[in-house]
């Protein structure tokens, strides 16, 4: 199996070195070959469940929670870059 | 070094023979003196731990003078894995991308431990973003097996396993996505529990695979683990997958009449012969003590690990999408796109990159059906196979791992070999059922773990079986000298 490493890295937003790309080009097919043995299992009669939690339709009130200044400041301080009490990010639109 | 049970610590504090402050001071001094050679802890929370201890001592004094109950874990020191949030303290998941991340709120498990009087001693080493089976992918340090420091401690919760095995703390929390509590527990000779999916809140735990992750407990005895689970478990409005089910009390341990299923698929070719012998001896002992041994077949067993290595990377690649240097971690320079790519390229380690790449590939157009959808179908079948088996037996017994702790570095360049270390533990996460590993002897002078599985929400049965086994053996009383 040949995997387009550059394409997958682009989808994953990952910068990879040449060495990392070479390694992944070897290792990913080996792992995918190992997991491909699932094709041996006949699942034609199975109605697949996406999850197994016993919880069902878990809802909560859609209330606005007001946090105090200390908590607010702690959150802002935790951001890598902030300005004027808000998270600062690079421009999304050019 | 002391290998106390939780109950003995609580008794000492309640009686006034010792104080929480004395216990915390001794614990911190012990970690400073001995952990340099083991690397279990990344950091101890000295100031907060001592402040918590002083508060407990005040409660004890007040209870003595004016009467009143003490909280259930008053003065018990607990270590937490580095992926659990504790307000004001670093929580990095041992990943470079979260190097500077400080928690702004408490995880529910930490909140409940503190409310119950437990003292959070420090945070422990783990694999990078909990991806690994040996704790060697940690961005920060190595952790060594206390039974033989040339060996790995297992992973990903290796630091927490060692913190208990070496006698620093009587209990530590870990997280188990594919065996990350049970496998290191087996490698280090302690008890490790992975509860059923939904029995413990994951709020405030840095997510790996959201349909697989559960918070687990390391301890020396099953009854200590049960006590901790009764405190941290149950419904939490912050985790929609948590269920309203109180933890039952573990009764008088007895093997008598316990129906123990032994699936032949868990005794595979290539497993360590000495490990196989220890498990066979354990089965014989249980039989003599009155357990009914039932031969089982779980034909889908060989497919649990391939199922896991599709679902888990898929979920991990989605969960880790949030680490792009915008809200957490370190911002990389450049345009939005460049900033994302650089922050993630520099911040994630090799194993994390490998799984993000795998998960992204598996979920990409053209491959989703043949990998991800197929894995969900097999997962459904595996769960049905377990549900069926548990109609006939109370618990299922297996080895926790096919071998004992291996040499440091041995499997670092062969991802499939590393993944195979989890071959007996992943099924419980795939099916959402309960699992516990307990010490059952030694092979090659290293601990061997025995696993009990119980059906979904039947965790107490696994704990009960483990307590019964521990009541007729003393492996859990054997400790490494470090």
PDB file of N, CA and C in Angstrom, chain A residues 1 3 5 8-9 11-16 20 24 27-28 30-32 34-43 46-50 52-55 58 74-75 78-81 87-92 94, chain B residues 104 197 235 240-241 243 300 303 305-307 309-310 325-329 331 336-337 340-342 344-345 348 353-354 356-358 360-361 370-371 374-381 383 415-416 420 430 456-457:
ATOM      1  N   UNK A   1       0.837  -1.208   0.000  1.00  0.00           N
ATOM      2  CA  UNK A   1       0.000   0.000   0.000  1.00  0.00           C
ATOM      3  C   UNK A   1       0.870   1.255   0.000  1.00  0.00           C
ATOM      4  N   UNK A   3       0.934   5.258   0.607  1.00  0.00           N
ATOM      5  CA  UNK A   3       0.160   6.337   1.223  1.00  0.00           C
ATOM      6  C   UNK A   3       0.780   7.676   0.822  1.00  0.00           C
ATOM      7  N   UNK A   5       1.827  10.573   1.945  1.00  0.00           N
ATOM      8  CA  UNK A   5       2.154  11.141   3.255  1.00  0.00           C
ATOM      9  C   UNK A   5       1.940  12.659   3.270  1.00  0.00           C
ATOM     10  N   UNK A   8      -1.822  13.488   3.553  1.00  0.00           N
ATOM     11  CA  UNK A   8      -2.380  13.210   4.887  1.00  0.00           C
ATOM     12  C   UNK A   8      -1.849  14.230   5.895  1.00  0.00           C
ATOM     13  N   UNK A   9      -0.563  14.574   5.807  1.00  0.00           N
ATOM     14  CA  UNK A   9       0.029  15.564   6.716  1.00  0.00           C
ATOM     15  C   UNK A   9      -0.667  16.919   6.566  1.00  0.00           C
ATOM     16  N   UNK A  11      -3.814  17.346   5.572  1.00  0.00           N
ATOM     17  CA  UNK A  11      -5.141  17.206   6.204  1.00  0.00           C
ATOM     18  C   UNK A  11      -5.037  17.312   7.726  1.00  0.00           C
ATOM     19  N   UNK A  12      -3.932  16.778   8.274  1.00  0.00           N
ATOM     20  CA  UNK A  12      -3.746  16.727   9.735  1.00  0.00           C
ATOM     21  C   UNK A  12      -3.102  17.993  10.292  1.00  0.00           C
ATOM     22  N   UNK A  13      -2.794  18.967   9.420  1.00  0.00           N
ATOM     23  CA  UNK A  13      -2.111  20.190   9.874  1.00  0.00           C
ATOM     24  C   UNK A  13      -0.817  19.855  10.618  1.00  0.00           C
ATOM     25  N   UNK A  14      -0.017  18.994  10.020  1.00  0.00           N
ATOM     26  CA  UNK A  14       1.230  18.573  10.668  1.00  0.00           C
ATOM     27  C   UNK A  14       2.417  18.882   9.787  1.00  0.00           C
ATOM     28  N   UNK A  15       3.413  19.541  10.370  1.00  0.00           N
ATOM     29  CA  UNK A  15       4.667  19.738   9.672  1.00  0.00           C
ATOM     30  C   UNK A  15       5.555  18.528   9.980  1.00  0.00           C
ATOM     31  N   UNK A  16       6.070  17.868   8.951  1.00  0.00           N
ATOM     32  CA  UNK A  16       6.917  16.696   9.153  1.00  0.00           C
ATOM     33  C   UNK A  16       8.266  16.916   8.490  1.00  0.00           C
ATOM     34  N   UNK A  20      11.018  12.128   9.204  1.00  0.00           N
ATOM     35  CA  UNK A  20       9.722  11.660   9.721  1.00  0.00           C
ATOM     36  C   UNK A  20       8.860  11.087   8.597  1.00  0.00           C
ATOM     37  N   UNK A  24       7.399   7.296   8.443  1.00  0.00           N
ATOM     38  CA  UNK A  24       5.954   7.073   8.369  1.00  0.00           C
ATOM     39  C   UNK A  24       5.581   6.286   7.115  1.00  0.00           C
ATOM     40  N   UNK A  27       6.255   2.801   8.274  1.00  0.00           N
ATOM     41  CA  UNK A  27       5.501   2.279   9.419  1.00  0.00           C
ATOM     42  C   UNK A  27       3.997   2.250   9.184  1.00  0.00           C
ATOM     43  N   UNK A  28       3.454   3.268   8.521  1.00  0.00           N
ATOM     44  CA  UNK A  28       1.991   3.302   8.351  1.00  0.00           C
ATOM     45  C   UNK A  28       1.448   2.110   7.566  1.00  0.00           C
ATOM     46  N   UNK A  30       2.703  -0.846   7.461  1.00  0.00           N
ATOM     47  CA  UNK A  30       2.822  -2.026   8.329  1.00  0.00           C
ATOM     48  C   UNK A  30       1.669  -2.075   9.326  1.00  0.00           C
ATOM     49  N   UNK A  31       1.341  -0.915   9.896  1.00  0.00           N
ATOM     50  CA  UNK A  31       0.244  -0.866  10.878  1.00  0.00           C
ATOM     51  C   UNK A  31      -1.089  -1.115  10.175  1.00  0.00           C
ATOM     52  N   UNK A  32      -1.271  -0.505   9.009  1.00  0.00           N
ATOM     53  CA  UNK A  32      -2.534  -0.684   8.273  1.00  0.00           C
ATOM     54  C   UNK A  32      -2.708  -2.128   7.807  1.00  0.00           C
ATOM     55  N   UNK A  34      -1.601  -4.670   9.488  1.00  0.00           N
ATOM     56  CA  UNK A  34      -1.997  -5.390  10.698  1.00  0.00           C
ATOM     57  C   UNK A  34      -3.494  -5.199  10.991  1.00  0.00           C
ATOM     58  N   UNK A  35      -3.990  -3.963  10.914  1.00  0.00           N
ATOM     59  CA  UNK A  35      -5.401  -3.733  11.259  1.00  0.00           C
ATOM     60  C   UNK A  35      -6.357  -4.226  10.155  1.00  0.00           C
ATOM     61  N   UNK A  36      -5.824  -4.417   8.955  1.00  0.00           N
ATOM     62  CA  UNK A  36      -6.676  -4.860   7.836  1.00  0.00           C
ATOM     63  C   UNK A  36      -7.202  -6.281   8.029  1.00  0.00           C
ATOM     64  N   UNK A  37      -6.650  -7.014   9.001  1.00  0.00           N
ATOM     65  CA  UNK A  37      -7.163  -8.363   9.232  1.00  0.00           C
ATOM     66  C   UNK A  37      -8.625  -8.345   9.698  1.00  0.00           C
ATOM     67  N   UNK A  38      -9.137  -7.169  10.024  1.00  0.00           N
ATOM     68  CA  UNK A  38     -10.566  -7.058  10.385  1.00  0.00           C
ATOM     69  C   UNK A  38     -11.458  -7.479   9.226  1.00  0.00           C
ATOM     70  N   UNK A  39     -10.926  -7.372   8.005  1.00  0.00           N
ATOM     71  CA  UNK A  39     -11.735  -7.754   6.840  1.00  0.00           C
ATOM     72  C   UNK A  39     -12.142  -9.231   6.901  1.00  0.00           C
ATOM     73  N   UNK A  40     -11.410 -10.027   7.714  1.00  0.00           N
ATOM     74  CA  UNK A  40     -11.748 -11.447   7.865  1.00  0.00           C
ATOM     75  C   UNK A  40     -13.060 -11.659   8.615  1.00  0.00           C
ATOM     76  N   UNK A  41     -13.485 -10.651   9.381  1.00  0.00           N
ATOM     77  CA  UNK A  41     -14.702 -10.810  10.183  1.00  0.00           C
ATOM     78  C   UNK A  41     -15.923 -10.475   9.332  1.00  0.00           C
ATOM     79  N   UNK A  42     -16.863 -11.411   9.307  1.00  0.00           N
ATOM     80  CA  UNK A  42     -18.100 -11.167   8.562  1.00  0.00           C
ATOM     81  C   UNK A  42     -19.027 -10.304   9.419  1.00  0.00           C
ATOM     82  N   UNK A  43     -19.254  -9.075   9.003  1.00  0.00           N
ATOM     83  CA  UNK A  43     -20.083  -8.163   9.793  1.00  0.00           C
ATOM     84  C   UNK A  43     -21.375  -7.823   9.053  1.00  0.00           C
ATOM     85  N   UNK A  46     -24.487  -7.514  11.211  1.00  0.00           N
ATOM     86  CA  UNK A  46     -24.401  -6.692  12.429  1.00  0.00           C
ATOM     87  C   UNK A  46     -25.002  -5.312  12.209  1.00  0.00           C
ATOM     88  N   UNK A  47     -25.910  -4.921  13.090  1.00  0.00           N
ATOM     89  CA  UNK A  47     -26.360  -3.525  13.028  1.00  0.00           C
ATOM     90  C   UNK A  47     -25.474  -2.740  13.992  1.00  0.00           C
ATOM     91  N   UNK A  48     -24.583  -1.983  13.387  1.00  0.00           N
ATOM     92  CA  UNK A  48     -23.499  -1.352  14.134  1.00  0.00           C
ATOM     93  C   UNK A  48     -23.982  -0.291  15.104  1.00  0.00           C
ATOM     94  N   UNK A  49     -23.437  -0.361  16.336  1.00  0.00           N
ATOM     95  CA  UNK A  49     -23.679   0.700  17.316  1.00  0.00           C
ATOM     96  C   UNK A  49     -22.458   1.614  17.313  1.00  0.00           C
ATOM     97  N   UNK A  50     -22.717   2.890  17.453  1.00  0.00           N
ATOM     98  CA  UNK A  50     -21.604   3.838  17.463  1.00  0.00           C
ATOM     99  C   UNK A  50     -20.994   3.994  18.847  1.00  0.00           C
ATOM    100  N   UNK A  52     -21.426   2.700  23.359  1.00  0.00           N
ATOM    101  CA  UNK A  52     -21.985   1.724  24.295  1.00  0.00           C
ATOM    102  C   UNK A  52     -22.379   2.354  25.620  1.00  0.00           C
ATOM    103  N   UNK A  53     -22.456   3.655  25.665  1.00  0.00           N
ATOM    104  CA  UNK A  53     -22.797   4.282  26.936  1.00  0.00           C
ATOM    105  C   UNK A  53     -24.245   3.969  27.302  1.00  0.00           C
ATOM    106  N   UNK A  54     -24.490   3.869  28.599  1.00  0.00           N
ATOM    107  CA  UNK A  54     -25.842   3.618  29.084  1.00  0.00           C
ATOM    108  C   UNK A  54     -26.622   4.941  29.129  1.00  0.00           C
ATOM    109  N   UNK A  55     -25.874   6.030  29.011  1.00  0.00           N
ATOM    110  CA  UNK A  55     -26.531   7.345  29.065  1.00  0.00           C
ATOM    111  C   UNK A  55     -27.295   7.575  27.762  1.00  0.00           C
ATOM    112  N   UNK A  58     -28.651  12.972  26.956  1.00  0.00           N
ATOM    113  CA  UNK A  58     -28.246  13.744  28.136  1.00  0.00           C
ATOM    114  C   UNK A  58     -28.330  15.236  27.798  1.00  0.00           C
ATOM    115  N   UNK A  74      -7.753  34.253  35.044  1.00  0.00           N
ATOM    116  CA  UNK A  74      -6.969  33.012  34.971  1.00  0.00           C
ATOM    117  C   UNK A  74      -7.071  32.408  33.574  1.00  0.00           C
ATOM    118  N   UNK A  75      -8.272  32.461  33.007  1.00  0.00           N
ATOM    119  CA  UNK A  75      -8.471  31.916  31.658  1.00  0.00           C
ATOM    120  C   UNK A  75      -7.694  32.720  30.623  1.00  0.00           C
ATOM    121  N   UNK A  78      -4.076  32.087  30.725  1.00  0.00           N
ATOM    122  CA  UNK A  78      -3.696  30.763  30.223  1.00  0.00           C
ATOM    123  C   UNK A  78      -3.549  30.736  28.704  1.00  0.00           C
ATOM    124  N   UNK A  79      -4.115  31.708  28.010  1.00  0.00           N
ATOM    125  CA  UNK A  79      -3.997  31.733  26.544  1.00  0.00           C
ATOM    126  C   UNK A  79      -2.554  32.007  26.132  1.00  0.00           C
ATOM    127  N   UNK A  80      -2.096  31.407  25.040  1.00  0.00           N
ATOM    128  CA  UNK A  80      -0.733  31.683  24.574  1.00  0.00           C
ATOM    129  C   UNK A  80      -0.547  33.164  24.213  1.00  0.00           C
ATOM    130  N   UNK A  81      -1.553  33.764  23.565  1.00  0.00           N
ATOM    131  CA  UNK A  81      -1.474  35.187  23.207  1.00  0.00           C
ATOM    132  C   UNK A  81      -2.836  35.817  23.498  1.00  0.00           C
ATOM    133  N   UNK A  87      -8.801  36.369  23.705  1.00  0.00           N
ATOM    134  CA  UNK A  87      -7.843  35.537  22.978  1.00  0.00           C
ATOM    135  C   UNK A  87      -7.489  36.210  21.660  1.00  0.00           C
ATOM    136  N   UNK A  88      -6.201  36.322  21.381  1.00  0.00           N
ATOM    137  CA  UNK A  88      -5.787  36.911  20.114  1.00  0.00           C
ATOM    138  C   UNK A  88      -5.298  35.813  19.165  1.00  0.00           C
ATOM    139  N   UNK A  89      -5.810  35.828  17.940  1.00  0.00           N
ATOM    140  CA  UNK A  89      -5.413  34.822  16.946  1.00  0.00           C
ATOM    141  C   UNK A  89      -5.003  35.525  15.646  1.00  0.00           C
ATOM    142  N   UNK A  90      -4.225  34.810  14.800  1.00  0.00           N
ATOM    143  CA  UNK A  90      -3.896  35.407  13.496  1.00  0.00           C
ATOM    144  C   UNK A  90      -5.168  35.584  12.671  1.00  0.00           C
ATOM    145  N   UNK A  91      -5.155  36.497  11.716  1.00  0.00           N
ATOM    146  CA  UNK A  91      -6.331  36.746  10.893  1.00  0.00           C
ATOM    147  C   UNK A  91      -6.781  35.493  10.142  1.00  0.00           C
ATOM    148  N   UNK A  92      -8.074  35.232  10.153  1.00  0.00           N
ATOM    149  CA  UNK A  92      -8.616  34.067   9.454  1.00  0.00           C
ATOM    150  C   UNK A  92      -8.779  34.384   7.964  1.00  0.00           C
ATOM    151  N   UNK A  94      -7.689  36.718   4.721  1.00  0.00           N
ATOM    152  CA  UNK A  94      -6.577  37.572   4.267  1.00  0.00           C
ATOM    153  C   UNK A  94      -7.091  38.961   3.899  1.00  0.00           C
TER     154      UNK A  94
ATOM    155  N   UNK B 104      -6.881  25.559  34.684  1.00  0.00           N
ATOM    156  CA  UNK B 104      -7.688  26.678  35.197  1.00  0.00           C
ATOM    157  C   UNK B 104      -8.918  26.178  35.951  1.00  0.00           C
ATOM    158  N   UNK B 197     -17.102   1.791  31.096  1.00  0.00           N
ATOM    159  CA  UNK B 197     -17.278   3.096  30.463  1.00  0.00           C
ATOM    160  C   UNK B 197     -18.480   3.798  31.093  1.00  0.00           C
ATOM    161  N   UNK B 235     -22.315   9.725  38.614  1.00  0.00           N
ATOM    162  CA  UNK B 235     -22.737  10.729  37.632  1.00  0.00           C
ATOM    163  C   UNK B 235     -22.102  12.093  37.897  1.00  0.00           C
ATOM    164  N   UNK B 240     -21.203  13.960  29.943  1.00  0.00           N
ATOM    165  CA  UNK B 240     -22.489  13.416  29.505  1.00  0.00           C
ATOM    166  C   UNK B 240     -22.483  11.893  29.423  1.00  0.00           C
ATOM    167  N   UNK B 241     -21.286  11.278  29.398  1.00  0.00           N
ATOM    168  CA  UNK B 241     -21.241   9.813  29.311  1.00  0.00           C
ATOM    169  C   UNK B 241     -21.253   9.152  30.685  1.00  0.00           C
ATOM    170  N   UNK B 243     -22.642   7.818  34.201  1.00  0.00           N
ATOM    171  CA  UNK B 243     -23.960   7.274  34.526  1.00  0.00           C
ATOM    172  C   UNK B 243     -24.238   7.343  36.030  1.00  0.00           C
ATOM    173  N   UNK B 300     -13.697 -13.714  18.768  1.00  0.00           N
ATOM    174  CA  UNK B 300     -13.316 -12.412  18.202  1.00  0.00           C
ATOM    175  C   UNK B 300     -12.103 -11.787  18.890  1.00  0.00           C
ATOM    176  N   UNK B 303      -9.278 -10.014  17.174  1.00  0.00           N
ATOM    177  CA  UNK B 303      -9.625  -8.820  16.386  1.00  0.00           C
ATOM    178  C   UNK B 303      -9.773  -7.555  17.247  1.00  0.00           C
ATOM    179  N   UNK B 305      -7.454  -6.006  19.100  1.00  0.00           N
ATOM    180  CA  UNK B 305      -6.335  -5.062  18.948  1.00  0.00           C
ATOM    181  C   UNK B 305      -6.382  -4.322  17.603  1.00  0.00           C
ATOM    182  N   UNK B 306      -6.600  -5.023  16.478  1.00  0.00           N
ATOM    183  CA  UNK B 306      -6.766  -4.267  15.222  1.00  0.00           C
ATOM    184  C   UNK B 306      -7.950  -3.289  15.256  1.00  0.00           C
ATOM    185  N   UNK B 307      -9.038  -3.664  15.919  1.00  0.00           N
ATOM    186  CA  UNK B 307     -10.179  -2.747  16.054  1.00  0.00           C
ATOM    187  C   UNK B 307      -9.750  -1.496  16.808  1.00  0.00           C
ATOM    188  N   UNK B 309      -6.710  -0.260  17.151  1.00  0.00           N
ATOM    189  CA  UNK B 309      -5.764   0.600  16.441  1.00  0.00           C
ATOM    190  C   UNK B 309      -6.346   1.234  15.180  1.00  0.00           C
ATOM    191  N   UNK B 310      -7.672   1.113  15.031  1.00  0.00           N
ATOM    192  CA  UNK B 310      -8.386   1.955  14.062  1.00  0.00           C
ATOM    193  C   UNK B 310      -9.163   3.036  14.825  1.00  0.00           C
ATOM    194  N   UNK B 325      -1.864  25.522  19.223  1.00  0.00           N
ATOM    195  CA  UNK B 325      -1.166  26.720  19.691  1.00  0.00           C
ATOM    196  C   UNK B 325      -2.043  27.959  19.760  1.00  0.00           C
ATOM    197  N   UNK B 326      -3.345  27.805  19.511  1.00  0.00           N
ATOM    198  CA  UNK B 326      -4.230  28.974  19.588  1.00  0.00           C
ATOM    199  C   UNK B 326      -4.691  29.200  21.032  1.00  0.00           C
ATOM    200  N   UNK B 327      -5.394  28.214  21.610  1.00  0.00           N
ATOM    201  CA  UNK B 327      -5.921  28.381  22.974  1.00  0.00           C
ATOM    202  C   UNK B 327      -5.017  27.772  24.045  1.00  0.00           C
ATOM    203  N   UNK B 328      -4.201  26.778  23.654  1.00  0.00           N
ATOM    204  CA  UNK B 328      -3.300  26.122  24.606  1.00  0.00           C
ATOM    205  C   UNK B 328      -1.901  26.083  24.008  1.00  0.00           C
ATOM    206  N   UNK B 329      -0.933  25.843  24.870  1.00  0.00           N
ATOM    207  CA  UNK B 329       0.416  25.572  24.399  1.00  0.00           C
ATOM    208  C   UNK B 329       1.140  26.804  23.910  1.00  0.00           C
ATOM    209  N   UNK B 331       2.289  29.374  20.880  1.00  0.00           N
ATOM    210  CA  UNK B 331       1.898  29.901  19.580  1.00  0.00           C
ATOM    211  C   UNK B 331       3.108  29.922  18.651  1.00  0.00           C
ATOM    212  N   UNK B 336      -2.215  32.037   9.817  1.00  0.00           N
ATOM    213  CA  UNK B 336      -3.000  31.071  10.579  1.00  0.00           C
ATOM    214  C   UNK B 336      -2.586  29.633  10.242  1.00  0.00           C
ATOM    215  N   UNK B 337      -2.578  29.327   8.943  1.00  0.00           N
ATOM    216  CA  UNK B 337      -2.231  27.989   8.472  1.00  0.00           C
ATOM    217  C   UNK B 337      -0.813  27.585   8.893  1.00  0.00           C
ATOM    218  N   UNK B 340      -0.599  26.941  12.730  1.00  0.00           N
ATOM    219  CA  UNK B 340      -1.111  25.606  13.079  1.00  0.00           C
ATOM    220  C   UNK B 340      -0.064  24.532  12.822  1.00  0.00           C
ATOM    221  N   UNK B 341       0.412  24.534  11.576  1.00  0.00           N
ATOM    222  CA  UNK B 341       1.277  23.452  11.102  1.00  0.00           C
ATOM    223  C   UNK B 341       2.586  23.416  11.882  1.00  0.00           C
ATOM    224  N   UNK B 342       3.124  24.617  12.157  1.00  0.00           N
ATOM    225  CA  UNK B 342       4.390  24.673  12.883  1.00  0.00           C
ATOM    226  C   UNK B 342       4.226  24.301  14.351  1.00  0.00           C
ATOM    227  N   UNK B 344       2.037  22.377  15.728  1.00  0.00           N
ATOM    228  CA  UNK B 344       1.776  20.948  15.860  1.00  0.00           C
ATOM    229  C   UNK B 344       3.001  20.119  15.472  1.00  0.00           C
ATOM    230  N   UNK B 345       3.700  20.572  14.451  1.00  0.00           N
ATOM    231  CA  UNK B 345       4.908  19.858  14.010  1.00  0.00           C
ATOM    232  C   UNK B 345       5.989  19.864  15.075  1.00  0.00           C
ATOM    233  N   UNK B 348       4.218  17.996  18.899  1.00  0.00           N
ATOM    234  CA  UNK B 348       3.875  16.587  19.063  1.00  0.00           C
ATOM    235  C   UNK B 348       5.100  15.703  18.877  1.00  0.00           C
ATOM    236  N   UNK B 353       2.450  11.914  16.451  1.00  0.00           N
ATOM    237  CA  UNK B 353       2.347  12.211  15.015  1.00  0.00           C
ATOM    238  C   UNK B 353       1.904  10.978  14.243  1.00  0.00           C
ATOM    239  N   UNK B 354       2.489   9.836  14.614  1.00  0.00           N
ATOM    240  CA  UNK B 354       2.143   8.587  13.925  1.00  0.00           C
ATOM    241  C   UNK B 354       0.645   8.318  14.036  1.00  0.00           C
ATOM    242  N   UNK B 356      -1.814  10.479  14.833  1.00  0.00           N
ATOM    243  CA  UNK B 356      -2.614  11.522  14.163  1.00  0.00           C
ATOM    244  C   UNK B 356      -2.651  11.232  12.661  1.00  0.00           C
ATOM    245  N   UNK B 357      -1.507  10.853  12.103  1.00  0.00           N
ATOM    246  CA  UNK B 357      -1.447  10.534  10.672  1.00  0.00           C
ATOM    247  C   UNK B 357      -2.320   9.322  10.352  1.00  0.00           C
ATOM    248  N   UNK B 358      -2.215   8.282  11.185  1.00  0.00           N
ATOM    249  CA  UNK B 358      -3.041   7.083  10.977  1.00  0.00           C
ATOM    250  C   UNK B 358      -4.522   7.413  11.050  1.00  0.00           C
ATOM    251  N   UNK B 360      -6.034  10.305  10.747  1.00  0.00           N
ATOM    252  CA  UNK B 360      -6.465  11.186   9.661  1.00  0.00           C
ATOM    253  C   UNK B 360      -6.650  10.382   8.376  1.00  0.00           C
ATOM    254  N   UNK B 361      -5.711   9.457   8.125  1.00  0.00           N
ATOM    255  CA  UNK B 361      -5.808   8.606   6.938  1.00  0.00           C
ATOM    256  C   UNK B 361      -7.076   7.737   7.001  1.00  0.00           C
ATOM    257  N   UNK B 370     -13.941   1.302   4.843  1.00  0.00           N
ATOM    258  CA  UNK B 370     -13.214   0.038   4.974  1.00  0.00           C
ATOM    259  C   UNK B 370     -12.467  -0.064   6.304  1.00  0.00           C
ATOM    260  N   UNK B 371     -12.099   1.054   6.903  1.00  0.00           N
ATOM    261  CA  UNK B 371     -11.419   0.988   8.204  1.00  0.00           C
ATOM    262  C   UNK B 371     -12.366   1.330   9.359  1.00  0.00           C
ATOM    263  N   UNK B 374     -15.907  -0.403   9.474  1.00  0.00           N
ATOM    264  CA  UNK B 374     -15.676  -1.834   9.710  1.00  0.00           C
ATOM    265  C   UNK B 374     -15.311  -2.065  11.178  1.00  0.00           C
ATOM    266  N   UNK B 375     -14.443  -1.214  11.715  1.00  0.00           N
ATOM    267  CA  UNK B 375     -14.019  -1.364  13.108  1.00  0.00           C
ATOM    268  C   UNK B 375     -15.201  -1.193  14.062  1.00  0.00           C
ATOM    269  N   UNK B 376     -16.100  -0.259  13.753  1.00  0.00           N
ATOM    270  CA  UNK B 376     -17.283  -0.069  14.618  1.00  0.00           C
ATOM    271  C   UNK B 376     -18.173  -1.310  14.589  1.00  0.00           C
ATOM    272  N   UNK B 377     -18.273  -1.957  13.426  1.00  0.00           N
ATOM    273  CA  UNK B 377     -19.089  -3.169  13.314  1.00  0.00           C
ATOM    274  C   UNK B 377     -18.465  -4.302  14.129  1.00  0.00           C
ATOM    275  N   UNK B 378     -17.145  -4.461  14.011  1.00  0.00           N
ATOM    276  CA  UNK B 378     -16.476  -5.525  14.777  1.00  0.00           C
ATOM    277  C   UNK B 378     -16.579  -5.220  16.269  1.00  0.00           C
ATOM    278  N   UNK B 379     -16.481  -3.939  16.607  1.00  0.00           N
ATOM    279  CA  UNK B 379     -16.610  -3.535  18.006  1.00  0.00           C
ATOM    280  C   UNK B 379     -17.970  -3.955  18.559  1.00  0.00           C
ATOM    281  N   UNK B 380     -19.019  -3.729  17.796  1.00  0.00           N
ATOM    282  CA  UNK B 380     -20.365  -4.120  18.220  1.00  0.00           C
ATOM    283  C   UNK B 380     -20.421  -5.636  18.457  1.00  0.00           C
ATOM    284  N   UNK B 381     -19.782  -6.385  17.559  1.00  0.00           N
ATOM    285  CA  UNK B 381     -19.773  -7.848  17.684  1.00  0.00           C
ATOM    286  C   UNK B 381     -18.981  -8.295  18.910  1.00  0.00           C
ATOM    287  N   UNK B 383     -18.573  -6.603  21.705  1.00  0.00           N
ATOM    288  CA  UNK B 383     -19.394  -6.327  22.881  1.00  0.00           C
ATOM    289  C   UNK B 383     -20.466  -7.408  23.063  1.00  0.00           C
ATOM    290  N   UNK B 415       6.587  -0.073  16.157  1.00  0.00           N
ATOM    291  CA  UNK B 415       5.282   0.271  16.741  1.00  0.00           C
ATOM    292  C   UNK B 415       4.349  -0.931  16.905  1.00  0.00           C
ATOM    293  N   UNK B 416       4.335  -1.858  15.949  1.00  0.00           N
ATOM    294  CA  UNK B 416       3.401  -2.984  16.061  1.00  0.00           C
ATOM    295  C   UNK B 416       3.767  -3.860  17.268  1.00  0.00           C
ATOM    296  N   UNK B 420       1.354  -4.652  20.529  1.00  0.00           N
ATOM    297  CA  UNK B 420       0.977  -6.016  20.920  1.00  0.00           C
ATOM    298  C   UNK B 420       1.030  -6.229  22.436  1.00  0.00           C
ATOM    299  N   UNK B 430     -12.660  -1.602  24.219  1.00  0.00           N
ATOM    300  CA  UNK B 430     -13.480  -1.739  23.009  1.00  0.00           C
ATOM    301  C   UNK B 430     -14.929  -2.034  23.397  1.00  0.00           C
ATOM    302  N   UNK B 456     -20.357  -4.838  31.653  1.00  0.00           N
ATOM    303  CA  UNK B 456     -20.586  -3.405  31.808  1.00  0.00           C
ATOM    304  C   UNK B 456     -21.423  -3.125  33.044  1.00  0.00           C
ATOM    305  N   UNK B 457     -20.972  -2.205  33.888  1.00  0.00           N
ATOM    306  CA  UNK B 457     -21.631  -1.792  35.134  1.00  0.00           C
ATOM    307  C   UNK B 457     -21.585  -2.883  36.209  1.00  0.00           C
TER     308      UNK B 457
END
